[in-house]
mmCIF file of C-alpha atoms and ligand atoms in Angstrom:
data_model
loop_
_atom_site.group_PDB
_atom_site.id
_atom_site.type_symbol
_atom_site.label_atom_id
_atom_site.label_comp_id
_atom_site.label_asym_id
_atom_site.label_seq_id
_atom_site.Cartn_x
_atom_site.Cartn_y
_atom_site.Cartn_z
ATOM 1 C CA MET A 1195 112.582 141.281 110.150
ATOM 2 C CA ILE A 1196 113.292 140.561 114.162
ATOM 3 C CA THR A 1197 111.302 142.663 116.849
ATOM 4 C CA ASP A 1198 109.201 143.574 119.899
ATOM 5 C CA ASN A 1199 107.121 145.864 118.956
ATOM 6 C CA THR A 1200 103.133 143.539 119.054
ATOM 7 C CA ALA A 1201 101.455 145.860 117.535
ATOM 8 C CA ILE A 1202 103.706 145.497 114.302
ATOM 9 C CA VAL A 1203 102.714 141.964 114.238
ATOM 10 C CA ALA A 1204 98.955 141.585 114.953
ATOM 11 C CA ASP A 1205 98.680 144.024 112.230
ATOM 12 C CA ILE A 1206 100.158 141.701 109.709
ATOM 13 C CA LEU A 1207 98.097 138.017 111.697
ATOM 14 C CA ARG A 1208 95.079 140.839 110.897
ATOM 15 C CA LYS A 1209 96.454 140.721 106.892
ATOM 16 C CA GLU A 1210 96.710 136.691 107.859
ATOM 17 C CA ASP A 1211 100.160 136.816 106.846
ATOM 18 C CA VAL A 1212 102.468 134.765 108.626
ATOM 19 C CA VAL A 1213 104.663 135.681 111.997
ATOM 20 C CA ALA A 1214 106.789 133.833 114.591
ATOM 21 C CA ILE A 1215 106.321 134.032 118.127
ATOM 22 C CA PRO A 1216 108.894 133.281 121.402
ATOM 23 C CA THR A 1217 106.765 130.723 123.390
ATOM 24 C CA GLU A 1218 108.157 129.152 126.460
ATOM 25 C CA THR A 1219 109.137 126.050 124.821
ATOM 26 C CA VAL A 1220 110.803 126.398 120.749
ATOM 27 C CA TYR A 1221 109.512 129.398 118.185
ATOM 28 C CA GLY A 1222 105.816 128.895 116.869
ATOM 29 C CA LEU A 1223 105.497 129.610 113.090
ATOM 30 C CA ALA A 1224 101.782 131.626 113.475
ATOM 31 C CA GLY A 1225 99.035 132.221 111.700
ATOM 32 C CA ASN A 1226 94.897 133.200 112.530
ATOM 33 C CA ALA A 1227 94.226 129.753 113.725
ATOM 34 C CA TYR A 1228 90.029 130.255 112.112
ATOM 35 C CA SER A 1229 92.473 131.572 108.058
ATOM 36 C CA GLU A 1230 92.521 128.823 106.211
ATOM 37 C CA THR A 1231 94.819 131.220 103.720
ATOM 38 C CA ALA A 1232 97.752 131.871 106.974
ATOM 39 C CA VAL A 1233 97.313 128.265 107.455
ATOM 40 C CA ARG A 1234 98.227 126.817 104.116
ATOM 41 C CA LYS A 1235 100.952 129.844 104.420
ATOM 42 C CA ILE A 1236 101.811 128.202 107.768
ATOM 43 C CA PHE A 1237 102.443 124.463 106.294
ATOM 44 C CA GLU A 1238 103.591 125.919 102.865
ATOM 45 C CA LEU A 1239 106.897 127.523 104.840
ATOM 46 C CA LYS A 1240 107.915 124.867 106.987
ATOM 47 C CA ASN A 1241 106.507 122.410 103.916
ATOM 48 C CA ARG A 1242 104.017 119.651 106.450
ATOM 49 C CA PRO A 1243 102.304 117.372 105.481
ATOM 50 C CA THR A 1244 99.467 118.513 105.633
ATOM 51 C CA TYR A 1245 98.409 115.457 107.419
ATOM 52 C CA ASN A 1246 100.498 116.508 110.345
ATOM 53 C CA PRO A 1247 97.818 119.521 112.649
ATOM 54 C CA LEU A 1248 98.368 122.373 113.940
ATOM 55 C CA ILE A 1249 98.463 122.914 117.395
ATOM 56 C CA VAL A 1250 96.179 126.204 118.760
ATOM 57 C CA HIS A 1251 97.360 129.123 121.051
ATOM 58 C CA ILE A 1252 94.405 131.094 123.071
ATOM 59 C CA LYS A 1253 94.596 133.482 125.087
ATOM 60 C CA SER A 1254 93.087 132.367 128.049
ATOM 61 C CA LEU A 1255 90.684 129.991 129.133
ATOM 62 C CA ASP A 1256 87.832 130.982 128.694
ATOM 63 C CA PHE A 1257 88.717 131.020 124.613
ATOM 64 C CA LEU A 1258 88.460 126.894 125.442
ATOM 65 C CA GLU A 1259 85.505 126.633 124.158
ATOM 66 C CA GLN A 1260 86.052 129.056 121.102
ATOM 67 C CA VAL A 1261 87.531 125.983 119.841
ATOM 68 C CA ALA A 1262 86.425 122.675 121.834
ATOM 69 C CA CYS A 1263 83.418 121.195 122.830
ATOM 70 C CA ASP A 1264 82.416 117.856 124.963
ATOM 71 C CA ILE A 1265 85.491 119.191 127.531
ATOM 72 C CA PRO A 1266 86.021 116.441 129.345
ATOM 73 C CA ALA A 1267 86.471 117.841 133.575
ATOM 74 C CA ILE A 1268 89.603 115.975 133.370
ATOM 75 C CA ALA A 1269 90.340 118.292 130.697
ATOM 76 C CA TYR A 1270 89.574 121.559 132.784
ATOM 77 C CA GLU A 1271 91.563 120.256 135.524
ATOM 78 C CA LEU A 1272 94.735 119.931 134.385
ATOM 79 C CA ALA A 1273 94.088 123.642 131.754
ATOM 80 C CA GLU A 1274 93.560 125.350 135.659
ATOM 81 C CA ARG A 1275 96.850 123.518 136.818
ATOM 82 C CA PHE A 1276 99.144 124.095 133.811
ATOM 83 C CA TRP A 1277 97.738 127.095 131.467
ATOM 84 C CA PRO A 1278 99.996 129.022 130.727
ATOM 85 C CA GLY A 1279 102.509 126.160 130.568
ATOM 86 C CA PRO A 1280 104.402 123.691 128.080
ATOM 87 C CA LEU A 1281 100.577 121.519 128.082
ATOM 88 C CA THR A 1282 99.180 120.660 125.017
ATOM 89 C CA LEU A 1283 95.197 118.763 125.142
ATOM 90 C CA LEU A 1284 93.874 117.019 122.049
ATOM 91 C CA LEU A 1285 89.586 118.041 122.812
ATOM 92 C CA LYS A 1286 86.684 117.772 120.099
ATOM 93 C CA LYS A 1287 87.580 120.428 118.162
ATOM 94 C CA LYS A 1288 84.168 122.562 116.819
ATOM 95 C CA PRO A 1289 83.151 123.197 113.516
ATOM 96 C CA ASN A 1290 84.505 126.872 112.672
ATOM 97 C CA VAL A 1291 88.197 125.452 112.704
ATOM 98 C CA PRO A 1292 89.139 124.666 110.217
ATOM 99 C CA ASP A 1293 89.937 121.218 108.535
ATOM 100 C CA LEU A 1294 93.448 122.060 107.420
ATOM 101 C CA VAL A 1295 94.512 123.137 110.787
ATOM 102 C CA THR A 1296 93.368 119.697 112.726
ATOM 103 C CA ALA A 1297 93.819 117.949 109.745
ATOM 104 C CA GLY A 1298 90.685 116.634 109.443
ATOM 105 C CA LYS A 1299 90.622 114.980 113.012
ATOM 106 C CA ALA A 1300 87.756 115.190 114.956
ATOM 107 C CA THR A 1301 89.742 116.853 117.763
ATOM 108 C CA VAL A 1302 91.695 119.459 118.023
ATOM 109 C CA ALA A 1303 95.121 120.188 119.935
ATOM 110 C CA VAL A 1304 95.218 123.174 122.869
ATOM 111 C CA ARG A 1305 97.104 125.559 124.532
ATOM 112 C CA ILE A 1306 97.472 128.326 126.241
ATOM 113 C CA PRO A 1307 101.912 129.636 125.970
ATOM 114 C CA ASP A 1308 103.768 131.439 128.717
ATOM 115 C CA GLN A 1309 105.688 133.715 127.156
ATOM 116 C CA SER A 1310 104.929 137.815 128.541
ATOM 117 C CA LEU A 1311 105.117 139.125 124.122
ATOM 118 C CA THR A 1312 103.124 136.083 123.350
ATOM 119 C CA LEU A 1313 99.876 136.062 125.838
ATOM 120 C CA GLU A 1314 100.670 140.769 125.092
ATOM 121 C CA LEU A 1315 100.391 139.796 121.407
ATOM 122 C CA LEU A 1316 96.556 137.088 121.413
ATOM 123 C CA GLY A 1317 95.297 140.362 123.963
ATOM 124 C CA GLN A 1318 95.557 142.196 120.373
ATOM 125 C CA LEU A 1319 93.968 139.613 118.746
ATOM 126 C CA ASP A 1320 90.479 138.728 118.146
ATOM 127 C CA PHE A 1321 91.166 134.877 116.682
ATOM 128 C CA PRO A 1322 93.754 132.838 117.859
ATOM 129 C CA LEU A 1323 97.071 131.944 116.621
ATOM 130 C CA ALA A 1324 97.420 128.443 114.766
ATOM 131 C CA ALA A 1325 101.357 127.827 115.187
ATOM 132 C CA PRO A 1326 103.129 124.467 114.107
ATOM 133 C CA SER A 1327 107.745 125.015 115.763
ATOM 134 C CA ALA A 1328 108.764 127.543 113.541
ATOM 135 C CA ASN A 1329 111.470 125.013 111.426
ATOM 136 C CA PRO A 1330 111.051 123.032 108.381
ATOM 137 C CA PHE A 1331 109.202 120.030 108.504
ATOM 138 C CA GLY A 1332 111.834 116.947 110.376
ATOM 139 C CA SER A 1333 114.712 120.001 111.652
ATOM 140 C CA ILE A 1334 115.585 120.788 115.084
ATOM 141 C CA SER A 1335 113.286 123.058 116.639
ATOM 142 C CA PRO A 1336 113.860 127.057 117.017
ATOM 143 C CA THR A 1337 115.123 128.097 120.709
ATOM 144 C CA SER A 1338 115.219 132.001 119.455
ATOM 145 C CA ALA A 1339 114.171 134.319 117.054
ATOM 146 C CA GLN A 1340 117.810 134.235 115.289
ATOM 147 C CA HIS A 1341 117.244 129.690 114.747
ATOM 148 C CA VAL A 1342 114.237 130.968 113.218
ATOM 149 C CA ASN A 1343 115.405 134.277 111.256
ATOM 150 C CA ASP A 1344 118.733 131.547 110.059
ATOM 151 C CA TYR A 1345 115.722 128.740 108.511
ATOM 152 C CA PHE A 1346 113.658 131.689 107.376
ATOM 153 C CA GLY A 1347 115.421 134.451 106.939
ATOM 154 C CA ASP A 1348 112.227 137.131 104.975
ATOM 155 C CA LYS A 1349 109.552 134.577 104.673
ATOM 156 C CA VAL A 1350 108.580 134.627 107.577
ATOM 157 C CA PRO A 1351 107.507 138.555 107.542
ATOM 158 C CA ALA A 1352 107.650 139.195 111.217
ATOM 159 C CA ILE A 1353 110.045 137.464 113.664
ATOM 160 C CA LEU A 1354 109.143 138.307 117.973
ATOM 161 C CA ASN A 1355 111.852 138.718 119.658
ATOM 162 C CA GLY A 1356 111.595 136.683 123.396
ATOM 163 C CA GLY A 1357 115.347 135.689 123.390
ATOM 164 C CA ASP A 1358 115.634 132.373 124.592
ATOM 165 C CA CYS A 1359 113.322 129.882 125.305
ATOM 166 C CA LEU A 1360 112.723 128.750 128.951
ATOM 167 C CA LYS A 1361 112.199 125.373 128.652
ATOM 168 C CA GLY A 1362 113.373 124.703 125.360
ATOM 169 C CA LEU A 1363 111.909 121.008 124.464
ATOM 170 C CA GLU A 1364 108.436 121.531 122.749
ATOM 171 C CA SER A 1365 105.228 121.512 124.813
ATOM 172 C CA THR A 1366 103.481 118.213 126.895
ATOM 173 C CA ILE A 1367 100.615 116.280 124.414
ATOM 174 C CA ILE A 1368 97.836 114.409 126.428
ATOM 175 C CA GLY A 1369 94.796 112.704 125.084
ATOM 176 C CA PHE A 1370 91.949 111.980 126.228
ATOM 177 C CA ASP A 1371 90.907 108.177 125.822
ATOM 178 C CA ASN A 1372 87.387 107.475 127.219
ATOM 179 C CA GLY A 1373 87.712 110.487 129.764
ATOM 180 C CA SER A 1374 91.578 109.520 131.285
ATOM 181 C CA PRO A 1375 94.279 111.299 130.019
ATOM 182 C CA VAL A 1376 97.157 109.664 127.693
ATOM 183 C CA ILE A 1377 100.705 111.531 127.240
ATOM 184 C CA TYR A 1378 100.730 111.399 122.908
ATOM 185 C CA ARG A 1379 103.157 112.742 122.864
ATOM 186 C CA LEU A 1380 106.179 113.540 126.131
ATOM 187 C CA GLY A 1381 107.348 117.095 126.759
ATOM 188 C CA ALA A 1382 108.762 120.435 128.738
ATOM 189 C CA LEU A 1383 105.780 119.084 131.499
ATOM 190 C CA SER A 1384 107.147 115.417 132.394
ATOM 191 C CA PRO A 1385 105.303 113.013 134.520
ATOM 192 C CA GLU A 1386 106.410 113.410 137.111
ATOM 193 C CA GLU A 1387 105.042 117.189 137.753
ATOM 194 C CA LEU A 1388 101.446 115.941 135.317
ATOM 195 C CA GLY A 1389 101.661 113.690 138.444
ATOM 196 C CA TYR A 1390 100.319 110.473 135.956
ATOM 197 C CA GLU A 1391 102.950 108.365 135.904
ATOM 198 C CA ALA A 1392 101.151 105.826 135.021
ATOM 199 C CA ILE A 1393 99.668 107.452 132.357
ATOM 200 C CA ARG A 1394 100.772 105.456 128.978
ATOM 201 C CA VAL A 1395 103.112 107.039 126.269
ATOM 202 C CA ASN A 1396 100.535 106.023 123.635
ATOM 203 C CA ASP A 1397 103.032 103.539 121.849
ATOM 204 C CA LYS A 1398 100.963 102.584 118.914
ATOM 205 C CA LEU A 1399 101.646 106.419 117.754
ATOM 206 C CA SER A 1400 105.530 105.729 116.468
ATOM 207 C CA SER A 1401 103.855 104.036 112.788
ATOM 208 C CA PRO A 1402 105.054 106.737 110.340
ATOM 209 C CA LEU A 1403 102.292 105.482 107.906
ATOM 210 C CA ALA A 1404 99.371 107.086 109.583
ATOM 211 C CA PRO A 1405 100.523 108.535 112.260
ATOM 212 C CA GLU A 1406 97.702 110.362 115.240
ATOM 213 C CA ALA A 1407 100.785 113.030 115.970
ATOM 214 C CA PRO A 1408 103.456 112.793 113.813
ATOM 215 C CA GLY A 1409 105.566 113.954 116.621
ATOM 216 C CA MET A 1410 105.824 111.048 116.772
ATOM 217 C CA LEU A 1411 107.537 110.345 113.336
ATOM 218 C CA SER A 1412 110.854 108.091 113.619
ATOM 219 C CA ARG A 1413 112.710 110.804 112.175
ATOM 220 C CA HIS A 1414 112.296 113.811 113.694
ATOM 221 C CA TYR A 1415 113.925 116.956 115.376
ATOM 222 C CA ALA A 1416 117.383 116.174 113.166
ATOM 223 C CA PRO A 1417 120.496 117.249 112.458
ATOM 224 C CA ARG A 1418 121.856 117.170 109.638
ATOM 225 C CA THR A 1419 125.448 115.754 110.826
ATOM 226 C CA LYS A 1420 125.496 111.940 111.445
ATOM 227 C CA THR A 1421 124.070 111.336 115.174
ATOM 228 C CA TYR A 1422 124.796 108.871 117.607
ATOM 229 C CA LEU A 1423 123.762 108.216 121.033
ATOM 230 C CA THR A 1424 125.282 106.610 123.742
ATOM 231 C CA ASN A 1425 125.817 105.774 127.247
ATOM 232 C CA ASP A 1426 129.861 105.746 126.879
ATOM 233 C CA VAL A 1427 130.586 108.411 124.436
ATOM 234 C CA SER A 1428 134.859 107.926 125.176
ATOM 235 C CA SER A 1429 134.455 104.361 123.595
ATOM 236 C CA VAL A 1430 131.938 105.563 120.126
ATOM 237 C CA ILE A 1431 134.963 108.086 120.083
ATOM 238 C CA GLY A 1432 137.090 105.280 119.782
ATOM 239 C CA MET A 1433 135.218 103.474 116.846
ATOM 240 C CA PHE A 1434 136.016 106.857 114.020
ATOM 241 C CA PRO A 1435 140.088 107.264 114.633
ATOM 242 C CA GLY A 1436 140.494 110.663 112.103
ATOM 243 C CA LYS A 1437 136.515 111.492 111.373
ATOM 244 C CA ARG A 1438 135.796 115.332 112.849
ATOM 245 C CA ILE A 1439 134.190 114.242 115.434
ATOM 246 C CA GLY A 1440 131.871 116.965 118.165
ATOM 247 C CA VAL A 1441 130.451 115.686 121.801
ATOM 248 C CA LEU A 1442 126.684 116.640 122.897
ATOM 249 C CA LEU A 1443 126.960 115.635 126.365
ATOM 250 C CA PHE A 1444 125.382 115.563 129.941
ATOM 251 C CA THR A 1445 127.167 117.137 131.856
ATOM 252 C CA ASP A 1446 131.424 118.537 131.322
ATOM 253 C CA GLN A 1447 134.019 115.339 130.840
ATOM 254 C CA SER A 1448 137.760 115.681 129.454
ATOM 255 C CA LEU A 1449 137.741 113.288 125.819
ATOM 256 C CA ASP A 1450 140.215 113.202 123.341
ATOM 257 C CA ASN A 1451 140.036 113.732 119.825
ATOM 258 C CA VAL A 1452 136.938 115.785 119.689
ATOM 259 C CA VAL A 1453 136.803 118.812 117.950
ATOM 260 C CA HIS A 1454 133.851 120.888 119.010
ATOM 261 C CA LYS A 1455 131.803 120.262 122.322
ATOM 262 C CA GLN A 1456 128.583 121.141 124.253
ATOM 263 C CA VAL A 1457 127.699 120.426 127.626
ATOM 264 C CA LEU A 1458 123.869 120.687 128.507
ATOM 265 C CA SER A 1459 124.860 121.507 131.957
ATOM 266 C CA VAL A 1460 127.929 122.142 134.273
ATOM 267 C CA LYS A 1461 126.745 120.713 137.218
ATOM 268 C CA GLY A 1462 123.630 118.063 136.524
ATOM 269 C CA ASP A 1463 120.786 120.097 136.529
ATOM 270 C CA LEU A 1464 117.926 117.989 133.878
ATOM 271 C CA GLN A 1465 115.562 121.440 132.666
ATOM 272 C CA GLU A 1466 119.080 123.247 132.579
ATOM 273 C CA ALA A 1467 119.925 120.421 129.753
ATOM 274 C CA GLY A 1468 116.686 120.307 128.242
ATOM 275 C CA LYS A 1469 116.560 124.804 128.337
ATOM 276 C CA LYS A 1470 119.711 124.338 125.856
ATOM 277 C CA LEU A 1471 119.582 121.227 124.370
ATOM 278 C CA TYR A 1472 118.309 122.344 120.624
ATOM 279 C CA ALA A 1473 120.898 125.427 120.680
ATOM 280 C CA ALA A 1474 123.212 122.710 120.889
ATOM 281 C CA LEU A 1475 122.227 120.908 118.071
ATOM 282 C CA HIS A 1476 122.108 124.045 116.396
ATOM 283 C CA GLU A 1477 125.437 124.823 117.179
ATOM 284 C CA LEU A 1478 127.009 121.255 116.501
ATOM 285 C CA ASP A 1479 125.068 120.688 113.230
ATOM 286 C CA LYS A 1480 126.928 124.511 111.448
ATOM 287 C CA GLN A 1481 130.753 123.089 112.345
ATOM 288 C CA SER A 1482 131.024 120.632 108.794
ATOM 289 C CA LEU A 1483 131.702 117.663 111.642
ATOM 290 C CA ASP A 1484 132.069 114.105 110.449
ATOM 291 C CA LEU A 1485 130.047 113.670 112.758
ATOM 292 C CA ILE A 1486 127.534 113.488 116.594
ATOM 293 C CA ILE A 1487 127.747 111.766 119.312
ATOM 294 C CA ALA A 1488 125.150 112.568 122.193
ATOM 295 C CA GLU A 1489 125.275 111.178 125.715
ATOM 296 C CA ARG A 1490 122.349 109.273 126.644
ATOM 297 C CA LEU A 1491 120.227 111.732 129.121
ATOM 298 C CA PRO A 1492 119.099 110.704 133.149
ATOM 299 C CA ASP A 1493 115.891 108.437 132.081
ATOM 300 C CA VAL A 1494 114.086 110.908 134.743
ATOM 301 C CA GLY A 1495 112.109 113.847 134.320
ATOM 302 C CA VAL A 1496 112.603 116.046 131.011
ATOM 303 C CA GLY A 1497 115.031 114.100 130.132
ATOM 304 C CA ARG A 1498 112.855 111.327 129.395
ATOM 305 C CA THR A 1499 111.995 114.029 126.673
ATOM 306 C CA MET A 1500 115.428 115.226 125.506
ATOM 307 C CA ASN A 1501 116.126 110.790 125.028
ATOM 308 C CA ASP A 1502 112.913 111.068 123.522
ATOM 309 C CA ARG A 1503 113.979 113.747 120.832
ATOM 310 C CA LEU A 1504 117.850 112.571 120.396
ATOM 311 C CA GLN A 1505 116.214 109.182 119.902
ATOM 312 C CA ARG A 1506 114.461 110.184 116.170
ATOM 313 C CA ALA A 1507 117.582 112.699 115.715
ATOM 314 C CA ILE A 1508 119.740 109.741 115.237
ATOM 315 C CA ALA A 1509 116.874 107.257 113.319
ATOM 316 C CA GLU A 1510 118.213 106.528 109.880
ATOM 317 C CA HIS A 1511 120.240 109.278 107.811
HETATM 318 O O1 TXA B 255 105.352 123.384 122.411
HETATM 319 C C1 TXA B 255 105.258 123.862 121.961
HETATM 320 O O2 TXA B 255 103.771 122.608 121.129
HETATM 321 C C2 TXA B 255 104.879 124.238 120.262
HETATM 322 C C3 TXA B 255 104.764 126.400 120.609
HETATM 323 C C4 TXA B 255 104.964 126.388 118.941
HETATM 324 O O3 TXA B 255 103.615 125.490 121.451
HETATM 325 N N1 TXA B 255 104.255 123.226 118.960
HETATM 326 C C5 TXA B 255 104.943 122.388 118.353
HETATM 327 O O4 TXA B 255 103.990 122.516 117.021
HETATM 328 O O5 TXA B 255 105.898 121.548 118.893
HETATM 329 P P1 TXA B 255 104.483 121.152 116.495
HETATM 330 O O6 TXA B 255 103.684 121.412 114.720
HETATM 331 O O7 TXA B 255 105.823 121.726 115.786
HETATM 332 O O8 TXA B 255 104.163 119.611 117.128
HETATM 333 C C6 TXA B 255 102.572 119.764 117.139
HETATM 334 C C7 TXA B 255 102.291 118.196 117.289
HETATM 335 C C8 TXA B 255 102.660 117.388 116.434
HETATM 336 O O9 TXA B 255 103.194 116.512 116.626
HETATM 337 C C9 TXA B 255 101.237 117.225 116.066
HETATM 338 O O10 TXA B 255 100.856 115.902 114.845
HETATM 339 C C10 TXA B 255 100.201 116.579 117.560
HETATM 340 O O11 TXA B 255 100.830 117.761 117.212
HETATM 341 N N2 TXA B 255 98.934 117.273 116.410
HETATM 342 C C11 TXA B 255 98.459 118.566 116.755
HETATM 343 N N3 TXA B 255 97.162 118.253 117.033
HETATM 344 C C12 TXA B 255 96.504 117.236 116.966
HETATM 345 C C13 TXA B 255 95.683 116.881 116.553
HETATM 346 N N4 TXA B 255 94.002 116.593 116.795
HETATM 347 N N5 TXA B 255 95.921 114.700 116.847
HETATM 348 C C14 TXA B 255 96.610 114.692 117.439
HETATM 349 N N6 TXA B 255 97.780 115.418 117.739
HETATM 350 C C15 TXA B 255 97.403 116.497 116.838
HETATM 351 MG MG1 MG B 256 107.478 119.842 115.457
#
């Protein structure tokens, strides 16, 4: 059921069941963060390994201390500047957050989403929502109710319909290393906007064995179709004569021997491109192509986040 009725959705959540919720980043698969039953259903539906922890969504800053403690001053500063918004903070967890949510880690990931229907829903609940992106583990994140429905259909009792996600890329995850902020996952909030260009992106985390943040796994966010990433789309097209080729372009260009073309932003706007990236990949993946050739984005702002996601989309088929 796709609905915009938050009261119906709240009832389902009170019964420890799972629903899909819109956020400004991507759709989430949400359940009561304090209910092991609900959280277990999320992992099962997504086919997600239990070593991969979930983000807890709260309704306002007043609720932060219900799930986290020993919060550094800089975390409050960031929360005040960017919440509600696409920023997730890794903080020391309180014992009432089930270990299943945090995969046994000492930290909990928390954010306030910037989406009016979901904030209305959270306002009706007396518990926070644990929610990973609403896609099967490893596949492209959903940025519309229809994407979620295509993935899960009736396996999810309700999808709260907030339309297309405004940002279209997952939240930026920041943790604290001896009090200094560290970016754990590039996301919709760019380092430039954060004003923390100097924070190191923790490359140590890309080990697929025991990933600190499995969004850092090398293959993730991936279409089923074999995908290439390049600065020069037309020369890669030339390497595959006779193939059914689809292209993903930042701005438009005329190309021969292409059966499907997705242009992310005619005017070259990175925000617009970010908003459309996953929808374009979903569309390309539906075209029974032999391959997708994606154009690398300018490596600034959310262009870096998009290149990070595309890089993971191509890793080893
Ligand atoms: O924008 C978003 O963040 C969306 C919406 C629904 O809020 N959620 C999302 O969740 O992208 P998910 O589960 O697809 O990605 C969350 C990432 C995972 O890579 C997970 O490993 C990491 O956050 N994470 C969660 N808790 C963590 C923790 N305690 N320590 C390190 N990483 C954590
Ligand atoms: Mg995800």
